[in-house]
mmCIF file of C-alpha atoms in Angstrom:
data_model
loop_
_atom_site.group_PDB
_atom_site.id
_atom_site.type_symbol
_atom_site.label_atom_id
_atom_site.label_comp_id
_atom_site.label_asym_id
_atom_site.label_seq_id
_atom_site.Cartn_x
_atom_site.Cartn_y
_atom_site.Cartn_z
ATOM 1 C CA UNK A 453 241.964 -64.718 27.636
ATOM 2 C CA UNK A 454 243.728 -61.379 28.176
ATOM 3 C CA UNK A 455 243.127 -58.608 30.900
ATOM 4 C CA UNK A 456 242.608 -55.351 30.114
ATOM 5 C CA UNK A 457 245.976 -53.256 30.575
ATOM 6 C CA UNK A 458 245.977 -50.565 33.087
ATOM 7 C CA UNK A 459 246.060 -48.293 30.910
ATOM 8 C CA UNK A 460 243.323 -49.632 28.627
ATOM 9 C CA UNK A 461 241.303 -49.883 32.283
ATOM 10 C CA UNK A 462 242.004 -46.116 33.045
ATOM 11 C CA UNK A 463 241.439 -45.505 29.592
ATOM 12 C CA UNK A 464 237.881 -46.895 30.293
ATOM 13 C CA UNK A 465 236.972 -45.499 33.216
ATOM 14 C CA UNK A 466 237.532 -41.686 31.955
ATOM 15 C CA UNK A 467 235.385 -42.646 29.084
ATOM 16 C CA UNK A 468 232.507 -43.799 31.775
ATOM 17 C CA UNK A 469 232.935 -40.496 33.442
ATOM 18 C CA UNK A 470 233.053 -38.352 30.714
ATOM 19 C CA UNK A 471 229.955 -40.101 29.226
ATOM 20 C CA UNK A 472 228.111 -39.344 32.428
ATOM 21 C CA UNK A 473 229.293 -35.806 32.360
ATOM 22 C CA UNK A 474 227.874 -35.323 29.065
ATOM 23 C CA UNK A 475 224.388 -37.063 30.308
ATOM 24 C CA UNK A 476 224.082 -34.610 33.499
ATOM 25 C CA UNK A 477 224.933 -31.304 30.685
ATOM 26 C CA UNK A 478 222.336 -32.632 28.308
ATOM 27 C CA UNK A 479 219.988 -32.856 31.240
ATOM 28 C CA UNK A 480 220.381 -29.313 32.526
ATOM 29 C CA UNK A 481 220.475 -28.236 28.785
ATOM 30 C CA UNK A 482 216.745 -29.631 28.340
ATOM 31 C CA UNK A 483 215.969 -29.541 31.558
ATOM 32 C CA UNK A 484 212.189 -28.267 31.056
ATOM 33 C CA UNK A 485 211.660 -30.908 28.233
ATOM 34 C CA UNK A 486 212.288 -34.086 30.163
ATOM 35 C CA UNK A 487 209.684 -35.601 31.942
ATOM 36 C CA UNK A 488 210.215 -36.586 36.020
ATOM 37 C CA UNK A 489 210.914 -40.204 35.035
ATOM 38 C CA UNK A 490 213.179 -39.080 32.295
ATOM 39 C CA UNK A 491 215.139 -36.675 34.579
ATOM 40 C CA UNK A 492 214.822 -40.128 37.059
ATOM 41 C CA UNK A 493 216.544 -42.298 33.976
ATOM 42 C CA UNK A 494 219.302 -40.209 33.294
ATOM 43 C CA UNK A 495 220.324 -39.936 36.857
ATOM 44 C CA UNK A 496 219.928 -43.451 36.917
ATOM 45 C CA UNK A 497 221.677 -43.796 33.771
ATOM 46 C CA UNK A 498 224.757 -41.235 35.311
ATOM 47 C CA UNK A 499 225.069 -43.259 38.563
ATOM 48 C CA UNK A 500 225.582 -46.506 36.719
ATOM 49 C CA UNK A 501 228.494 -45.116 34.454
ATOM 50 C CA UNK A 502 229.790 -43.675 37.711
ATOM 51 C CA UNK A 503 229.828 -46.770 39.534
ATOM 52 C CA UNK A 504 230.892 -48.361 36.703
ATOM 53 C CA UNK A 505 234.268 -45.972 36.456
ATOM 54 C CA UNK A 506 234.554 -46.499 40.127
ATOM 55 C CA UNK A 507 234.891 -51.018 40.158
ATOM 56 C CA UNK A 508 237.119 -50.367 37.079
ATOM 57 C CA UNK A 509 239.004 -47.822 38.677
ATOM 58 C CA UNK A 510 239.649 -49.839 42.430
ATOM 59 C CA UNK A 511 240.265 -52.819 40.158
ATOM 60 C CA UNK A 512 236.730 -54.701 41.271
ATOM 61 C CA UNK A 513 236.160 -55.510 38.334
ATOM 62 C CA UNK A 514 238.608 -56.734 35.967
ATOM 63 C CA UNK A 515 237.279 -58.252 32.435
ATOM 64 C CA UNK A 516 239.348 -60.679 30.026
ATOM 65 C CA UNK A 517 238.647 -60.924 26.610
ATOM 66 C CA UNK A 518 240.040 -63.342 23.864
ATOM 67 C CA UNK A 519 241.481 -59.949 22.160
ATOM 68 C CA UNK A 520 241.340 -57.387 24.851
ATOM 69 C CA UNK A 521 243.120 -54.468 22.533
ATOM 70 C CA UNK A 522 240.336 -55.059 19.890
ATOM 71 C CA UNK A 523 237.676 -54.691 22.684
ATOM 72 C CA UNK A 524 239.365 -52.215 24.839
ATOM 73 C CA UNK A 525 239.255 -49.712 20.909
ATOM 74 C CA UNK A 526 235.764 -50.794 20.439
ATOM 75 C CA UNK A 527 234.747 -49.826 24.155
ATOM 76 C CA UNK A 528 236.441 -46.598 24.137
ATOM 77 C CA UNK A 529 235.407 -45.271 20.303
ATOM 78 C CA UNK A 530 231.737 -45.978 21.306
ATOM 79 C CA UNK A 531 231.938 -44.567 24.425
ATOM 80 C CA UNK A 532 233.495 -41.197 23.072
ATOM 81 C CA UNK A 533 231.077 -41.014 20.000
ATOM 82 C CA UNK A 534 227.899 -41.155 22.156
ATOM 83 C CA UNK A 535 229.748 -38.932 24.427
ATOM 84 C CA UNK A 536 230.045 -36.170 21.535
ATOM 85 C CA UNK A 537 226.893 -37.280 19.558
ATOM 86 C CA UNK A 538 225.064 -36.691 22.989
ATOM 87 C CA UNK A 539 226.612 -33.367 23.748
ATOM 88 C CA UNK A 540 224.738 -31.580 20.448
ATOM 89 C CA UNK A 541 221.611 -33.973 20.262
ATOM 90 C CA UNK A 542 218.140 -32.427 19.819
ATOM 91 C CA UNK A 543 216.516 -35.740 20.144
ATOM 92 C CA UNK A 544 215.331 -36.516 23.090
ATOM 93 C CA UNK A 545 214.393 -40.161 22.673
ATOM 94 C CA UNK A 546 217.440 -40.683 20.539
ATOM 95 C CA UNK A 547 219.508 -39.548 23.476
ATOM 96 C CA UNK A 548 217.922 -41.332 26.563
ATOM 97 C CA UNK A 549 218.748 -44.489 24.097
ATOM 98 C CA UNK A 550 222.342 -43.953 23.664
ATOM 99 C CA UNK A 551 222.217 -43.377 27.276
ATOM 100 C CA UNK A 552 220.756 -46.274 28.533
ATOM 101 C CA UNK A 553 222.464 -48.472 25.398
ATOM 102 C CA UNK A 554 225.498 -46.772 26.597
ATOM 103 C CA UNK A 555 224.812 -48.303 30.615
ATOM 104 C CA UNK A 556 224.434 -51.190 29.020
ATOM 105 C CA UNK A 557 227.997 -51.185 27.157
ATOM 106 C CA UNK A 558 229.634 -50.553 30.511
ATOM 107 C CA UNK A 559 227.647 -53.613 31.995
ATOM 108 C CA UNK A 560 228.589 -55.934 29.239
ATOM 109 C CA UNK A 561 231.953 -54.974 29.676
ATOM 110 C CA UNK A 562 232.453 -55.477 33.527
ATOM 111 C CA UNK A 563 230.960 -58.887 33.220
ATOM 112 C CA UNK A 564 233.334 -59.781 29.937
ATOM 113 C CA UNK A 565 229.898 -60.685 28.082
ATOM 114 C CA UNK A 566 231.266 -60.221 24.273
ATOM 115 C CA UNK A 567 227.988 -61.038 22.902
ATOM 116 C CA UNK A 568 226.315 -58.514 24.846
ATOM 117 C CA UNK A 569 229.021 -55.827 24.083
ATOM 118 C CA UNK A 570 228.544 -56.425 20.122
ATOM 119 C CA UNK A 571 224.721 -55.625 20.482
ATOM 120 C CA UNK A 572 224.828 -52.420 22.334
ATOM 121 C CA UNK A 573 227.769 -51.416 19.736
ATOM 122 C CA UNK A 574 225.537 -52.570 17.010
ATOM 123 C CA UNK A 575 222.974 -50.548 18.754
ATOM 124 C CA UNK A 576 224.603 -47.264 19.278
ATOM 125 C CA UNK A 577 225.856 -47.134 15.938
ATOM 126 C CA UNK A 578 222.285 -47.255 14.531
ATOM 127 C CA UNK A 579 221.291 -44.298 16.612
ATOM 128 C CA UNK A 580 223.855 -42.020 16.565
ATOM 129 C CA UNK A 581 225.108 -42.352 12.926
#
């Protein structure tokens, strides 16, 4: 089992915070469309990523795959697609999924659950290609 580099850990973390930056603009974008447990979901949904970027970031957390490069790519790729599939979506149930799929990458990936991290990528590539 291999950590993830610092860099690949840093690399990570941005992603988390840039995926939760582009959550909070496509709230204020539709703002008036979402319903109150909707605009509840994707703070939820931005706090989670947060926190997430935050363990990865103090080192709380530090996952070990069998080929951490591989899942480090995979991680990051997925994270910045939804990131700029997000930022232009129209869809609002398409886009609280790849949210909440997207939550559920980052909590695969703290706990090193490889399994788990191959469904939500399976996952987010069926709804935002």
């Amino acid at each position: 089992m291999e950590d993830f580099t610092s860099e690949q850990l840093d690399g990570i973390a941005t992603a988390y915070g840039n995926m939760a930056r582009s959550l909070n603009q496509f709230q204020a974008q539709h703002w008036s469309e979402l319903t109150h447990e909707q605009q509840l979901d994707l703070n939820a949904y931005q706090n989670s990523l947060l926190n997430r970027a935050q363990d990865i970031q103090t080192r709380i957390c530090r996952p070990a795959f069998t080929n951490a490069d591989h899942m480090a790519n995979q991680i990051l790729e997925a994270t910045d697609k939804a990131r700029t599939t997000i930022q232009k979506m129209e869809n609002l149930p398409v886009a609280m999924n790849v949210g909440a799929i997207t939550v559920a990458l980052a909590a695969y990936a703290a706990r090193a659950n490889a399994r788990g991290i191959e469904i939500a990528l399976r996952e987010l590539k069926e709804l935002i290609e």
